[in-house]
Structure formats: structure tokens, C-alpha cells
Coordinates of C-alpha atoms in Angstrom, one line a residue:
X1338 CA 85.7 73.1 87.5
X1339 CA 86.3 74.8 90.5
X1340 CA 83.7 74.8 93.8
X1341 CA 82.5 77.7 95.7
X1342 CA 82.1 77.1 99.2
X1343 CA 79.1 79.6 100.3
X1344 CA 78.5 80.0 104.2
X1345 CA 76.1 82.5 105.8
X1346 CA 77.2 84.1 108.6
X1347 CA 74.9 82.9 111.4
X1348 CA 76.6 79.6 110.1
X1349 CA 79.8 81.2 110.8
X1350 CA 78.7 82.0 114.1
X1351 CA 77.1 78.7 114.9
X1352 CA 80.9 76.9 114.0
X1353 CA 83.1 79.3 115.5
X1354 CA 81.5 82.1 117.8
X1355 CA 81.4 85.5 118.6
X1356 CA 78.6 88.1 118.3
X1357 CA 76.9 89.2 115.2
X1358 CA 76.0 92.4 113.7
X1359 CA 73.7 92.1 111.2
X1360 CA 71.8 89.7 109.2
X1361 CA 72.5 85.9 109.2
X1362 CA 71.2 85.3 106.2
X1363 CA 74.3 87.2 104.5
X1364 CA 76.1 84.2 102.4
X1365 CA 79.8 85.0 101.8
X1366 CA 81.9 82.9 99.9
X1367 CA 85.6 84.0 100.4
X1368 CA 88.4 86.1 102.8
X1369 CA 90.5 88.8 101.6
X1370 CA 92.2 92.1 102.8
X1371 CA 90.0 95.1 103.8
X1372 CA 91.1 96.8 100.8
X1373 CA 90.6 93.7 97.9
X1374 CA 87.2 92.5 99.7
X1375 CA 84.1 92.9 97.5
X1376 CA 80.3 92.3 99.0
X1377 CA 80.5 88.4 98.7
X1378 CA 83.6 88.3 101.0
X1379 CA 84.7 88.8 104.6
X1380 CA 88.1 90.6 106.1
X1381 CA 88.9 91.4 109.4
X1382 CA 90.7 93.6 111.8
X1383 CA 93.6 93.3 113.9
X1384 CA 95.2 96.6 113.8
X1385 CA 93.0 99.6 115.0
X1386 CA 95.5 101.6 112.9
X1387 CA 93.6 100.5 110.0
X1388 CA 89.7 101.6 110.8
X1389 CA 89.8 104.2 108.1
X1390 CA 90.4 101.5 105.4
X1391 CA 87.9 99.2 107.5
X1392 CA 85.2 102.1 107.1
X1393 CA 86.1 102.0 103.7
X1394 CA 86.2 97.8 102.8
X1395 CA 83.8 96.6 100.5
X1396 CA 83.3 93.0 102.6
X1397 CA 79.9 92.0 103.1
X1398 CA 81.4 91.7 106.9
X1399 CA 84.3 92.5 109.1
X1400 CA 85.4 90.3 112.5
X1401 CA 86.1 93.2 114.6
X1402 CA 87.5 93.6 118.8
X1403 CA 84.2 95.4 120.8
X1404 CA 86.5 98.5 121.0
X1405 CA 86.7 98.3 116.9
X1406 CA 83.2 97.7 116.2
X1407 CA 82.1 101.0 118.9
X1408 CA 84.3 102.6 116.6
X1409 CA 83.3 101.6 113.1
X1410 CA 79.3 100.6 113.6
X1411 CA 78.3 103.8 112.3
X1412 CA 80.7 104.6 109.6
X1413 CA 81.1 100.7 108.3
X1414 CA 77.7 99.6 106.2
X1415 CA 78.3 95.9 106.4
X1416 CA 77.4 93.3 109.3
X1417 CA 80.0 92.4 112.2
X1418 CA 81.3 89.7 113.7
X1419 CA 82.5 90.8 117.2
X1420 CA 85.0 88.3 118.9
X1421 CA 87.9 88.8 121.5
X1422 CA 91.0 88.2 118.8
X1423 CA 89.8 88.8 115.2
X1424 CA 93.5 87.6 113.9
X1425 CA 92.3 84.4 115.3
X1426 CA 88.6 83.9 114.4
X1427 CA 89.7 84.6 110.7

């Protein structure tokens, strides 16, 4: 049988940093490309060419630069990690 690993994001934060967006109490249990994410799953962006698919994701969260997240926080209904290098953090 396969395991689910389950982590909230104020976890996330705790264990690896950056600033959060939203509630901590959201659980996520997987990665996956802006497009592919559904709501129990996190993405991220590293190309700003990509905010209107970001705008778009389905992810229960993005990781996001501070220039991306001014850009996205009102068009983007799920939380946000803000860090530095979001290619990194993810």
C-alpha cells in the first residue's frame, strides 16, 4: 500500500522558510507543475513568463519571488509561500 505524506504549510515554513500567505492549517500532500496541480498539492514559480498559468493553477499554494506574489495576490485564490529563489525552496 502506498503512504501519503501530508504536511501543512506552516510546517513547511517552520522546516524550510520563507513568508506565508494564507492559512497554515492548509495540508498538502504532493508537488506538480502549475498546470497538473489540484487543491491538495503545491507548484511554484521560477519564470515570471508564466503568471498567467500561475493565476490559473489549481495548487492549494504557489512558492512565489515578492515581485511574483505583488503580481499574482489578487488574481491567484490560493495561499503563498514567498521566498528569495522559489526553484530552490521547491
Amino acid at each position: 500500500m502506498k503512504s501519503t505524506t501530508v504536511i501543512t504549510l506552516g510546517a513547511l515554513i517552520d522546516q524550510c522558510g520563507g513568508e506565508l500567505f494564507g492559512s497554515p492549517e492548509i495540508s498538502v500532500s504532493g508537488i506538480a507543475p502549475l498546470a497538473d496541480a489540484t487543491p491538495q498539492q503545491i507548484s511554484f514559480l521560477s519564470n515570471s513568463k508564466l503568471r498567467k498559468q500561475a493565476a490559473s493553477s489549481q495548487a492549494a499554494a504557489l512558492i512565489v519571488t515578492q515581485a511574483d506574489h505583488a503580481e499574482l495576490q489578487h488574481q491567484y485564490a490560493g495561499a503563498f509561500i514567498v521566498c528569495a529563489n522559489p526553484y530552490v525552496y521547491f
